[in-house]
Short mmCIF file of C-alpha atoms in Angstrom, two decimals:
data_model
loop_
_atom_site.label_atom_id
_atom_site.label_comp_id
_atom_site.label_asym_id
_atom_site.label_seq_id
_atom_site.Cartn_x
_atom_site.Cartn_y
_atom_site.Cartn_z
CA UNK A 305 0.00 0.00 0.00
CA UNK A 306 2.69 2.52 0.87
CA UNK A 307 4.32 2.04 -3.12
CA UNK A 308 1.15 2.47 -4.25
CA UNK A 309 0.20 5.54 -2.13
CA UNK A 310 3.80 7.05 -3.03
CA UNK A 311 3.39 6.68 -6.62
CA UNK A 312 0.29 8.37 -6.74
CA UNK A 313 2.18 10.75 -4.34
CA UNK A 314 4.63 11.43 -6.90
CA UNK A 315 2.58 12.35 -9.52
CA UNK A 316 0.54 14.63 -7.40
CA UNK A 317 3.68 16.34 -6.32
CA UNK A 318 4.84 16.55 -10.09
CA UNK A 319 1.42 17.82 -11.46
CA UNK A 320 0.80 20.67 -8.63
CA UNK A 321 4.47 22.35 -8.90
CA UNK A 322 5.61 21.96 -12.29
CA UNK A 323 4.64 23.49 -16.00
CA UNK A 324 2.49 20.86 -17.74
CA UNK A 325 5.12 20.80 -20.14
CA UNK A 326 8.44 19.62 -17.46
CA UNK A 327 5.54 16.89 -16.00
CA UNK A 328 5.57 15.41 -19.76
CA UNK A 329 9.00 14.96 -20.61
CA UNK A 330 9.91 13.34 -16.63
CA UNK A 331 6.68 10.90 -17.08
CA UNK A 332 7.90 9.73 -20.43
CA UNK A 333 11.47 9.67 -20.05
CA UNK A 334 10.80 7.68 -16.83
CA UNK A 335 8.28 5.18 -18.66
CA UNK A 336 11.44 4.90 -21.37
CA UNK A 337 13.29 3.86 -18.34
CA UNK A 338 11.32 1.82 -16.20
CA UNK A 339 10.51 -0.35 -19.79
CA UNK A 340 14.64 -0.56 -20.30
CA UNK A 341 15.02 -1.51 -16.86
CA UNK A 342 12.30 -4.42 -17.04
CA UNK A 343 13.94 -5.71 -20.43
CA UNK A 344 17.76 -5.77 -18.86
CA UNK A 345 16.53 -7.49 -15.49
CA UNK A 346 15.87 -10.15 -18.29
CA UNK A 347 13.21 -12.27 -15.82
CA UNK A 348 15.52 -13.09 -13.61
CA UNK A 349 13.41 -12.49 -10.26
CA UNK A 350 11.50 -15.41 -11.91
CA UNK A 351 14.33 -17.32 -11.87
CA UNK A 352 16.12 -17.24 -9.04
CA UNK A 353 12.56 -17.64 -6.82
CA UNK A 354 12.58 -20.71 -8.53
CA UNK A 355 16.44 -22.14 -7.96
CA UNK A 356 18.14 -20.55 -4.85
CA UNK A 357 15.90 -22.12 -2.70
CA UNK A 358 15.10 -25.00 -4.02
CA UNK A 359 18.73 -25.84 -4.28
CA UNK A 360 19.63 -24.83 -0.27
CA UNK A 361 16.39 -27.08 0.49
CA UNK A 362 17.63 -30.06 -1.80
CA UNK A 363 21.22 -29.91 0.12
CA UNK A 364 22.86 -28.83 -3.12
CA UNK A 365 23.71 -25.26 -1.52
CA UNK A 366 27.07 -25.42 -3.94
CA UNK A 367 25.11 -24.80 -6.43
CA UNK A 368 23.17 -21.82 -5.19
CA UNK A 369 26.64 -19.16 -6.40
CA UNK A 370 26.60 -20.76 -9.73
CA UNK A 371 23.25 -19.53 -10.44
CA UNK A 372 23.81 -16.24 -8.79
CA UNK A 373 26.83 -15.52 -10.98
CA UNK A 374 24.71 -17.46 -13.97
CA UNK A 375 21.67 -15.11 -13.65
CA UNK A 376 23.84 -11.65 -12.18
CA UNK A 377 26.70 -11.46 -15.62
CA UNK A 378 23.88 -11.19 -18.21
CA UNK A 379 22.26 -8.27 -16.37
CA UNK A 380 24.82 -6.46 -16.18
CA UNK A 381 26.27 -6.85 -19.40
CA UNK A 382 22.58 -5.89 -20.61
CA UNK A 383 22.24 -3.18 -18.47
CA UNK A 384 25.53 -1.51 -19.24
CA UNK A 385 25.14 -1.89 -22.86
CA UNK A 386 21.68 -0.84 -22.87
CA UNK A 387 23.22 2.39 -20.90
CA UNK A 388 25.94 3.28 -23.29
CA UNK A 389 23.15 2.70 -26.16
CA UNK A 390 21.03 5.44 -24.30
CA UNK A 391 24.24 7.68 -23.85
CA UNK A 392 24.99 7.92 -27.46
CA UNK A 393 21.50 8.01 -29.06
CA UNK A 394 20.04 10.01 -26.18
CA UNK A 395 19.63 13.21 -28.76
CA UNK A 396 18.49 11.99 -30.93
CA UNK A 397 15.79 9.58 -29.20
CA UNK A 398 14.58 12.58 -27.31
CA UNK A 399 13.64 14.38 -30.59
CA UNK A 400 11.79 10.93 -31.99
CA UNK A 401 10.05 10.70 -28.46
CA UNK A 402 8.68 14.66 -29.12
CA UNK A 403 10.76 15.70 -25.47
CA UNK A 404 11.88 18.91 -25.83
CA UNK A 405 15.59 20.35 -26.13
CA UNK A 406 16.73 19.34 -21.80
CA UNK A 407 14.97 15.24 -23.37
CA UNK A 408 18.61 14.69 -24.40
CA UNK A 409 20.25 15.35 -20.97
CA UNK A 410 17.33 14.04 -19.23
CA UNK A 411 17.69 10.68 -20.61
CA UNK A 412 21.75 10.81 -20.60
CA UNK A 413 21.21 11.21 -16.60
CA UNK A 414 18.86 8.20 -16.64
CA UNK A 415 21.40 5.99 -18.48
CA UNK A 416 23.61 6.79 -15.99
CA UNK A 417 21.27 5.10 -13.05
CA UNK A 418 20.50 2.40 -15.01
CA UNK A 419 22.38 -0.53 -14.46
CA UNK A 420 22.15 0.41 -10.88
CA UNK A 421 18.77 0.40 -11.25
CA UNK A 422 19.39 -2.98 -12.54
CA UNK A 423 21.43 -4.70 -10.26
CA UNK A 424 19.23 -3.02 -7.46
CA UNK A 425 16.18 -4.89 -8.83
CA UNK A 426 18.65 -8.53 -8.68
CA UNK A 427 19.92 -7.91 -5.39
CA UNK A 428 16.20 -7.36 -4.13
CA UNK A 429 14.98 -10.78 -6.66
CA UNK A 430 18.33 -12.91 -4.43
CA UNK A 431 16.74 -11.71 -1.00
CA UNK A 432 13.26 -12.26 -2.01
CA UNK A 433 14.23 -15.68 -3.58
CA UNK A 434 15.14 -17.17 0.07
CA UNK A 435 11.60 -15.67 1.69
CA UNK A 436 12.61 -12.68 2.70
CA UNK A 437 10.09 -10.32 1.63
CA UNK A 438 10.75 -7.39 4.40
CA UNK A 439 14.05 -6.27 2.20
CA UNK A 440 12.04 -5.94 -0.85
CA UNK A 441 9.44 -3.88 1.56
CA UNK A 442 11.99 -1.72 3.85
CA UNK A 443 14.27 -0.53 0.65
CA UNK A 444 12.18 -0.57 -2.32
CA UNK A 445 8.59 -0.53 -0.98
CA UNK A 446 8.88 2.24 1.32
CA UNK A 447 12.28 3.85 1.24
CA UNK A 448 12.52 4.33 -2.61
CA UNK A 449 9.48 5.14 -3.59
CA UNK A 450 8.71 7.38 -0.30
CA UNK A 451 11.52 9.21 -0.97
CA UNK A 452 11.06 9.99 -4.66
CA UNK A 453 7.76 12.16 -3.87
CA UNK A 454 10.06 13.94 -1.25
CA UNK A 455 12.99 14.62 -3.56
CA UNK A 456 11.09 16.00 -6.07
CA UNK A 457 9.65 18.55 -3.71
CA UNK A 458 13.15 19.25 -2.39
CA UNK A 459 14.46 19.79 -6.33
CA UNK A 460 10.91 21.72 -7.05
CA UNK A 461 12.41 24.13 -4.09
CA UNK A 462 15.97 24.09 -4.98
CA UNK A 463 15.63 24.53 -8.52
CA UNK A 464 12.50 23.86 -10.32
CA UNK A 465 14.30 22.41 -13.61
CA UNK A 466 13.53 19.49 -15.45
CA UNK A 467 16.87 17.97 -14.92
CA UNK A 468 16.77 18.34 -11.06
CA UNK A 469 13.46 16.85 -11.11
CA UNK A 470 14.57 13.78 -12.82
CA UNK A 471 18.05 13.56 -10.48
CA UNK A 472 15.74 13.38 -7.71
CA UNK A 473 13.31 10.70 -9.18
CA UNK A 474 16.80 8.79 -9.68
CA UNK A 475 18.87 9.34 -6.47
CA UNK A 476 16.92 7.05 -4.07
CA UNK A 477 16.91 4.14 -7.10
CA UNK A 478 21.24 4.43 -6.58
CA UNK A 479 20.75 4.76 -2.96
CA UNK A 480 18.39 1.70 -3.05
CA UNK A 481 21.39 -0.24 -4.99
CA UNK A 482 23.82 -0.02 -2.61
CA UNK A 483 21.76 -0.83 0.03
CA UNK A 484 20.34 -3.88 -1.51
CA UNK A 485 23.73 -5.14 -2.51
CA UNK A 486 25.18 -4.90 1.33
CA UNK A 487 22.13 -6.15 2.27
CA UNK A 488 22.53 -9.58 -0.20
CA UNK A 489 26.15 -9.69 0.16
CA UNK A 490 25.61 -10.13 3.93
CA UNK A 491 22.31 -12.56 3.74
CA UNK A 492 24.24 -15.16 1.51
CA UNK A 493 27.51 -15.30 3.30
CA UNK A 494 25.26 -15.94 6.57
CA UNK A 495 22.87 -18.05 4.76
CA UNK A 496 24.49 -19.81 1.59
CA UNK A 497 27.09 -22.23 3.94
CA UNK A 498 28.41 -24.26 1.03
CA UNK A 499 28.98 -28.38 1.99
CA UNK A 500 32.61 -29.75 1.41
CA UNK A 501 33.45 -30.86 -2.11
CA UNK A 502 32.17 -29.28 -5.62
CA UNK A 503 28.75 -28.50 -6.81
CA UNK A 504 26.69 -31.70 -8.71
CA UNK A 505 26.38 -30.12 -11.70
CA UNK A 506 28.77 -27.77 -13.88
CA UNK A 507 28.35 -24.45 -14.33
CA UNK A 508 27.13 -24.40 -18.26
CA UNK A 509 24.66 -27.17 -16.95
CA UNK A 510 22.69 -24.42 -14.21
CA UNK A 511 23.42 -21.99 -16.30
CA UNK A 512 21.55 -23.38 -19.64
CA UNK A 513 18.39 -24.78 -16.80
CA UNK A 514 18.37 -21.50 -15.24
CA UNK A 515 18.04 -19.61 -18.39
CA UNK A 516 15.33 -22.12 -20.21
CA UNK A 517 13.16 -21.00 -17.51
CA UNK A 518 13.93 -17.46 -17.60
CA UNK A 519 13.81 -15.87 -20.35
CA UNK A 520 9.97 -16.33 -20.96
CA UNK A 521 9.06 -14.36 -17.38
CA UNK A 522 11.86 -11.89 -18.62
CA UNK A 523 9.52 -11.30 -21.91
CA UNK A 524 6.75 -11.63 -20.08
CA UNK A 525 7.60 -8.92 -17.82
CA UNK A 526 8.60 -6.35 -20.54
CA UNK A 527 5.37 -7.08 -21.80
CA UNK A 528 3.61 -6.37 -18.63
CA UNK A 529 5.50 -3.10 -18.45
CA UNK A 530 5.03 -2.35 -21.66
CA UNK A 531 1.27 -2.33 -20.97
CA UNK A 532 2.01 -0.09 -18.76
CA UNK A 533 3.95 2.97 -19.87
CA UNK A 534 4.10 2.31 -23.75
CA UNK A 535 0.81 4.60 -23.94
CA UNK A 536 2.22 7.51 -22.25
CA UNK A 537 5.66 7.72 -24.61
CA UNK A 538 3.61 7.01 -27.77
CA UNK A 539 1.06 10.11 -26.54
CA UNK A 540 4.33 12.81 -26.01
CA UNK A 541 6.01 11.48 -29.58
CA UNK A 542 2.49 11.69 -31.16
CA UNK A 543 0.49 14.47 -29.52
CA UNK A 544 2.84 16.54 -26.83
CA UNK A 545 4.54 16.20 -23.72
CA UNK A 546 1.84 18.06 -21.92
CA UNK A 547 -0.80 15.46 -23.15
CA UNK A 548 1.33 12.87 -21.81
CA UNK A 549 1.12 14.39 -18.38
CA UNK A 550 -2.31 15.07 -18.39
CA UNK A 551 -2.68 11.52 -19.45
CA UNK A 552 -0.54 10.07 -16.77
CA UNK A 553 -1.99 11.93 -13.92
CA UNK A 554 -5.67 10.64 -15.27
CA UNK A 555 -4.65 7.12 -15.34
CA UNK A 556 -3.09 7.24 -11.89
CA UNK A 557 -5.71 5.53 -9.61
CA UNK A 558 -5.36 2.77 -11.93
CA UNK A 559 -2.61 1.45 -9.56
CA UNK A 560 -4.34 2.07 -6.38
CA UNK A 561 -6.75 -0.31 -7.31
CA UNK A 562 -3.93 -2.52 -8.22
CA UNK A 563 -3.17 -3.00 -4.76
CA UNK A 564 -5.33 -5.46 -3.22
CA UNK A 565 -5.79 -7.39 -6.50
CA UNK A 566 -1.71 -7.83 -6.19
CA UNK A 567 -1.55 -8.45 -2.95
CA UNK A 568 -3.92 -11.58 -3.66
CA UNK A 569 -2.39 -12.73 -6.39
CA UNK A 570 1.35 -12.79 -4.02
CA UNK A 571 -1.18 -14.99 -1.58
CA UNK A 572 -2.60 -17.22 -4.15
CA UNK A 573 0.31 -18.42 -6.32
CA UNK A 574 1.79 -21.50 -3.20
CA UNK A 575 -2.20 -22.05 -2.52
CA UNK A 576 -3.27 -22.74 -6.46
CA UNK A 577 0.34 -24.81 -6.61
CA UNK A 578 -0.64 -26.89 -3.62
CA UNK A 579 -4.22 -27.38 -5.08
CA UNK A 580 -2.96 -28.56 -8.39
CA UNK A 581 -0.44 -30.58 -7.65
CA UNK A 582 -3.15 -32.41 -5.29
CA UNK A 583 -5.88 -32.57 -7.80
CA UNK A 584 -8.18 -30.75 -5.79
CA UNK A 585 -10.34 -29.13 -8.99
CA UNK A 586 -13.09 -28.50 -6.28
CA UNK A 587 -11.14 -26.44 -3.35
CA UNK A 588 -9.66 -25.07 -6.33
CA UNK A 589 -12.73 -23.76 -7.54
CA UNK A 590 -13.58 -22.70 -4.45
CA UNK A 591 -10.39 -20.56 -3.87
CA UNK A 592 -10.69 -19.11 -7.51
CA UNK A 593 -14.36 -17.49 -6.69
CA UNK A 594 -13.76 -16.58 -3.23
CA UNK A 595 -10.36 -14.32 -4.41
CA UNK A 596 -11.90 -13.11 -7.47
CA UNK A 597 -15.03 -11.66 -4.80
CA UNK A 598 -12.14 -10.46 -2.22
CA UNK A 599 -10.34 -8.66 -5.52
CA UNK A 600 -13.78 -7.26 -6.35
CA UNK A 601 -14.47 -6.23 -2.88
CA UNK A 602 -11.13 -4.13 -2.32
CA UNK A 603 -10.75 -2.79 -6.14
CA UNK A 604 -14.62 -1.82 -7.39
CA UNK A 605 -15.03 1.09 -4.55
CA UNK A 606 -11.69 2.75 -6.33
CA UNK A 607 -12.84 2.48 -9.76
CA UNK A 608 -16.68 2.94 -9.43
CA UNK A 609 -15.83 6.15 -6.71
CA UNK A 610 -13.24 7.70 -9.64
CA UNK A 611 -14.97 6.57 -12.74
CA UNK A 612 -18.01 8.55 -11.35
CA UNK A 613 -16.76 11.85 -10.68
CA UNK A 614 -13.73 12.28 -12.86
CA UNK A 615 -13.74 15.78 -12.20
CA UNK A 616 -13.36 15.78 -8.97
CA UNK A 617 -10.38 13.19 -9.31
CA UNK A 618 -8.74 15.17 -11.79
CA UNK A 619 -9.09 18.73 -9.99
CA UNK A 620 -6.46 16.89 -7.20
CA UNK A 621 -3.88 17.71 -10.29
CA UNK A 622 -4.50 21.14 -11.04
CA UNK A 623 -6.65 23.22 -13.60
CA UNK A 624 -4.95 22.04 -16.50
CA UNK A 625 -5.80 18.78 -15.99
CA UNK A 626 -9.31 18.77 -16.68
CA UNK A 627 -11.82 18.81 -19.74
CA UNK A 628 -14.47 16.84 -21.61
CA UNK A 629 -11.79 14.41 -23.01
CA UNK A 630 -9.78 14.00 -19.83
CA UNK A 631 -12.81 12.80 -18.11
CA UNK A 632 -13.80 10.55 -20.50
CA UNK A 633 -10.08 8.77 -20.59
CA UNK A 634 -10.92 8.20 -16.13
CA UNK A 635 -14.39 7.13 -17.33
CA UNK A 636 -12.66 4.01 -19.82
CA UNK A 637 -10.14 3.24 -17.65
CA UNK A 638 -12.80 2.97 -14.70
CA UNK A 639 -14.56 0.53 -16.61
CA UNK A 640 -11.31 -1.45 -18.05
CA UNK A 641 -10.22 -2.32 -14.53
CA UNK A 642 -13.44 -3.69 -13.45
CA UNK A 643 -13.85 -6.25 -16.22
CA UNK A 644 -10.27 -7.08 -15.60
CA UNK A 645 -11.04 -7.79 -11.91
CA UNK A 646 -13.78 -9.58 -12.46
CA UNK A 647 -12.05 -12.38 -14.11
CA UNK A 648 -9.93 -12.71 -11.24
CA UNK A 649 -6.71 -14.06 -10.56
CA UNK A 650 -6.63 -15.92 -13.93
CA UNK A 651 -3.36 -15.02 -14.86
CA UNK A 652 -2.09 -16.27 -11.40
CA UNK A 653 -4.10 -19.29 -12.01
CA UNK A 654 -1.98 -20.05 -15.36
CA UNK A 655 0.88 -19.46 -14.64
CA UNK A 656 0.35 -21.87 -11.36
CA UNK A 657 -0.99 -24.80 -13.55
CA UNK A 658 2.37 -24.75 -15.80
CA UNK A 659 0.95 -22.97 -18.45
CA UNK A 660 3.35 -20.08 -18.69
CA UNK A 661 3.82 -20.15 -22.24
CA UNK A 662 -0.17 -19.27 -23.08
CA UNK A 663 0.35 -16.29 -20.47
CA UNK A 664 3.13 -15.08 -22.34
CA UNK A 665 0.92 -15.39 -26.08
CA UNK A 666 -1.63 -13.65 -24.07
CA UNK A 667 0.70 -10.61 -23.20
CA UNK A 668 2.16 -10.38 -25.81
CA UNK A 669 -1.13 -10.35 -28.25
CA UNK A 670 -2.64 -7.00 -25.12
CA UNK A 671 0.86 -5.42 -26.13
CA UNK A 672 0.53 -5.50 -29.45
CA UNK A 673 -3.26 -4.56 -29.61
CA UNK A 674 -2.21 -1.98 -27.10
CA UNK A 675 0.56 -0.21 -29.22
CA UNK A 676 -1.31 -0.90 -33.04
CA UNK A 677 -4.62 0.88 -31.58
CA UNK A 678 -2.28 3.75 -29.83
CA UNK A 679 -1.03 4.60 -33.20
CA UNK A 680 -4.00 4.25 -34.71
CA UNK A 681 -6.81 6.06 -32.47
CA UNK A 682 -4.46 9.03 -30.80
CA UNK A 683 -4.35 10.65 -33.66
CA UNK A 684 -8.16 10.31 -34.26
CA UNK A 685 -9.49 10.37 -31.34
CA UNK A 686 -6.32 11.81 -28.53
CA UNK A 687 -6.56 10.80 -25.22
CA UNK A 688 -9.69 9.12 -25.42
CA UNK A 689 -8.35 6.84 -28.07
CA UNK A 690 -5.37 6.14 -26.05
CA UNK A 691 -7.28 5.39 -23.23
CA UNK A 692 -9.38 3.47 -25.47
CA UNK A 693 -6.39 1.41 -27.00
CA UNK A 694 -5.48 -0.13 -23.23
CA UNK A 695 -8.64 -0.78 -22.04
CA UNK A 696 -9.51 -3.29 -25.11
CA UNK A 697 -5.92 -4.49 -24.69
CA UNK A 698 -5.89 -5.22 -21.19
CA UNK A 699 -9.47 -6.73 -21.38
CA UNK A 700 -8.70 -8.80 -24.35
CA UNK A 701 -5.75 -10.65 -22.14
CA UNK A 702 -8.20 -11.30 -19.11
CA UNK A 703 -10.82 -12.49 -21.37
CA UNK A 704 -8.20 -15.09 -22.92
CA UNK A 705 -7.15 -15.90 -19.76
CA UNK A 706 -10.69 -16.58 -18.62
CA UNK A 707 -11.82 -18.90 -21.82
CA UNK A 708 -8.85 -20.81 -21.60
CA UNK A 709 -8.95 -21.46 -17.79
CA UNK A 710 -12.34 -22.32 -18.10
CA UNK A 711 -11.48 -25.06 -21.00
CA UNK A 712 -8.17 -26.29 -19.26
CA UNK A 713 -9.23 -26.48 -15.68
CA UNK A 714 -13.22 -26.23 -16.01
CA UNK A 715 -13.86 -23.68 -13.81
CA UNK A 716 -14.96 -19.97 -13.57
CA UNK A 717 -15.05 -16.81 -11.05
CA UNK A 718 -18.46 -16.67 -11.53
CA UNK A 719 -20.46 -17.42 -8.48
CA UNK A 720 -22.64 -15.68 -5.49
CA UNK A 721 -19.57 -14.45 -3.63
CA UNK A 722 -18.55 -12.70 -6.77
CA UNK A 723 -22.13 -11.15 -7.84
CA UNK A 724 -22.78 -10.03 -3.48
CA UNK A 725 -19.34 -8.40 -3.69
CA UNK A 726 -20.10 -6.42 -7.22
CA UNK A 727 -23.71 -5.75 -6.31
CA UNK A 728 -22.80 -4.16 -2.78
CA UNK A 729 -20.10 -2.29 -4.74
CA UNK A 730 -22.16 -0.90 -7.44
CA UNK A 731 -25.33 -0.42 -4.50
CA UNK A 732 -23.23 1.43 -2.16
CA UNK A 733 -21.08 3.48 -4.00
CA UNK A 734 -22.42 3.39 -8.00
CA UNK A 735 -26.02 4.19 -7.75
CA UNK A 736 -25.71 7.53 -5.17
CA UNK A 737 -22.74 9.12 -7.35
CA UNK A 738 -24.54 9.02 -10.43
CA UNK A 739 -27.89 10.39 -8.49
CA UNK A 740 -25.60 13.39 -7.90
CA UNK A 741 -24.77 13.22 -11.32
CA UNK A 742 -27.59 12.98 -13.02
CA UNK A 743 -29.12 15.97 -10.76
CA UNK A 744 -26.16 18.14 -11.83
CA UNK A 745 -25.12 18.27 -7.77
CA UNK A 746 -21.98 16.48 -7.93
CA UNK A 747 -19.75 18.92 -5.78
CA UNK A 748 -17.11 18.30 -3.86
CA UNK A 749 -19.01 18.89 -0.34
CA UNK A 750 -21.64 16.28 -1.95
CA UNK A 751 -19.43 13.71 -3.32
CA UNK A 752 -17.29 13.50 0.29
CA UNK A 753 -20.39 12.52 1.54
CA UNK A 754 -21.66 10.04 -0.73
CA UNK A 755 -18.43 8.42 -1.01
CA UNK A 756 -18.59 8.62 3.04
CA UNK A 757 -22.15 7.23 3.58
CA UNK A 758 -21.29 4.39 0.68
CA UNK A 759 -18.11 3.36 2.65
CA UNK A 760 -20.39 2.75 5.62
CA UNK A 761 -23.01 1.02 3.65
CA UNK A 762 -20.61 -0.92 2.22
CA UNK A 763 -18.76 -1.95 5.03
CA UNK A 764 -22.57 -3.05 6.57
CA UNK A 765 -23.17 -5.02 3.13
CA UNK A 766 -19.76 -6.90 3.45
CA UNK A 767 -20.24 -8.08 7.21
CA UNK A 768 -23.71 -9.06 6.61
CA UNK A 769 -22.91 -10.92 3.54
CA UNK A 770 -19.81 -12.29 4.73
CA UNK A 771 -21.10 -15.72 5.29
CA UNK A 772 -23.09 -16.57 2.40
#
């Protein structure tokens, strides 16, 4: 929750003190970068959650530094060449991208970070690999992205430039490297206590099974990412950097909804393993509908409170943030999220049941929808059509998810839990916002309390439903 609240944090901060303009080029020079860094990590978290520990439980910790130095050399050769690549193109990227004449030195400073970036995101993968979550949580979670919002207040009142706005986004990702890397250099030598004698297997042979396994997640993550931030650097190269911003603080709450759906999903992936590998199709189904209601219970209020009064949501930005358009880009993405929710955790439930290779196909197909209709409807249709563009995307990939679930493992999210938790969403919070709206009375004063009275109502719906 606190990553979530901080990123929304961040663009708040970014919106309220700087030109429209300055907010453009730092969201899409730090999508360019946060899409770079998800293609050098190359999957890797993936893969050594899969073989560290497995290997220390198995007895064969001898092999555990093989696959560290197996997974680490490739990321940093990948990072570093992906940083000199940015270096000497950085010009002339920036013009293609539509940033203005500081893009160049903006993204020459992010090149800089990036393999630290990089080997930041490794060091956290190693930790997380052998169960230990709280690293992940104490340096990434909260320190780095509670001190980016913080930073960029800090450069707003030092300096105000673009370039000091983006050194301050990056700091905390360098200070974040070091500190995971003491951190994992100290957990393994305590942890990783090698047995007598030499590992069981060579070093080509880890190093060839470690990197069969791999490299799909690592595709499969720049996909995800790509989902992600493509639509805001296609919007600056095609419209403006300003409509990038505007666009980026509109689709914002998008991630706060994220939250609880994620958080499931971390939950669910041992519980669906243990359930498959047991041939339990029954407490699997179970499981399924009772998460996908929980994800629709935590995530709905967000969208349905947002996608209601856009106005109100985007006047948290600023008065340049508003308009017709704007509102209907909130109103689309409002209504993507929810369809994707209610299929539930079907990606989880794929990737769980060994079928990692369809959930790759099926982000791969959303990117490519998402990036062919960005080209195509932005320049008809601007934000809208952007907006447009990820909702089908991102809906097309749950609904394949769904229809193939259903035919591999004959079951569905559709059950009571899942129509109580929607209907008390859409009772408590849907039907008095668009009263307010369709009596022209949707102020601020008047949308507080709606959104107040609905929480309560909704809160009496859940506990009273709770057991049926």
């Amino acid at each position: 929750m606190v990553s979530a609240a901080a990123g929304f944090l961040l663009v708040l901060v970014v919106t309220r003190l700087y030109e429209t303009e300055v907010a453009g080029v730092f969201f899409s020079a730090t999508s360019m970068f946060l899409i770079l860094l998800a293609a050098t990590t190359l999957g890797t978290d993936a893969g050594l959650g899969r073989f560290l520990l497995r290997y220390e439980k198995q007895g064969n910790g001898a092999e555990v530094p093989l696959v560290i130095r197996a997974a680490l050399r490739p990321v940093l050769a990948a990072s570093v060449l992906a940083a000199v690549v940015l270096l000497a193109s950085a010009d002339s990227l920036a013009q293609v991208l539509g940033l203005d004449d500081s893009g160049g030195a903006v993204l020459r400073a992010l090149a800089l970070v990036l393999p630290v970036a990089a080997l930041n995101d490794f060091y956290l993968s190693g930790t997380r690999a052998f169960g230990r979550m709280r690293t992940t949580a104490i340096v990434d979670k909260m320190f780095r992205t509670g001190a980016q919002p913080v930073l960029a207040a800090v450069a707003y009142l030092v300096s105000g430039t673009l370039l000091a706005l983006v050194v301050s986004w990056a700091i905390p990702y360098v200070l974040a490297g070091v500190w995971s890397y003491l951190l994992f250099r100290k957990f393994t030598r305590e942890r990783c206590i090698l047995p007598e004698g030499s590992p069981s297997q060579n070093y080509r042979l880890v190093r060839r099974e470690f990197w069969v396994f791999t490299w799909p997640r690592g595709i499969a993550r720049l996909a995800q990412i790509g989902i992600q931030r493509a639509d805001i650097i296609i919007i600056a190269a095609l419209m403006s950097p300003g409509d990038a911003a505007i666009y980026t603080a509109a689709t914002r709450f998008v991630a706060l909804g994220q939250f609880g759906t994620q958080a499931i999903g971390q939950v669910l992936q041992p519980r669906f393993t243990v359930l498959l590998t047991q041939g339990e199709r029954i407490a699997l189904r179970d499981v399924y509908k009772t998460s996908t209601a929980w994800s629709i219970a935590l995530s709905w209020p967000i969208y349905i409170i947002v996608g209601c009064a856009p106005m109100i949501y985007l006047a948290l930005f600023g008065e340049d943030y508003g308009g017709s358009n704007v509102n209907l880009v909130v109103v689309l993405m409002a209504v993507a999220m929810m369809v994707a929710v209610f299929s539930g955790p079907v990606d989880t439930l794929l990737l769980m049941s060994g079928r990692s290779s369809t959930s790759l196909i099926n982000a791969l197909i959303a990117l490519g929808v998402n990036i062919a209709l960005c080209f195509f409807l932005v320049p008809l249709w601007g934000l809208p059509g952007a907006s447009l563009a990820w909702g089908l995307a991102v809906s097309i990939r749950c609904m394949l998810a769904y229809f193939q679930v259903r035919r591999q493992l004959a079951i569905t999210p559709v059950g009571p839990q899942v129509g109580l938790a929607a209907g008390a969403s859409l009772m408590a919070f849907g039907v008095p916002l668009l009263l307010l709206t369709v009596f022209n009375v949707m102020e601020p004063v008047n949308f507080l309390m709606a959104s107040a009275m609905g929480g309560v109502v909704y809160t009496a719906l859940l506990w009273t439903l709770r057991r049926l």
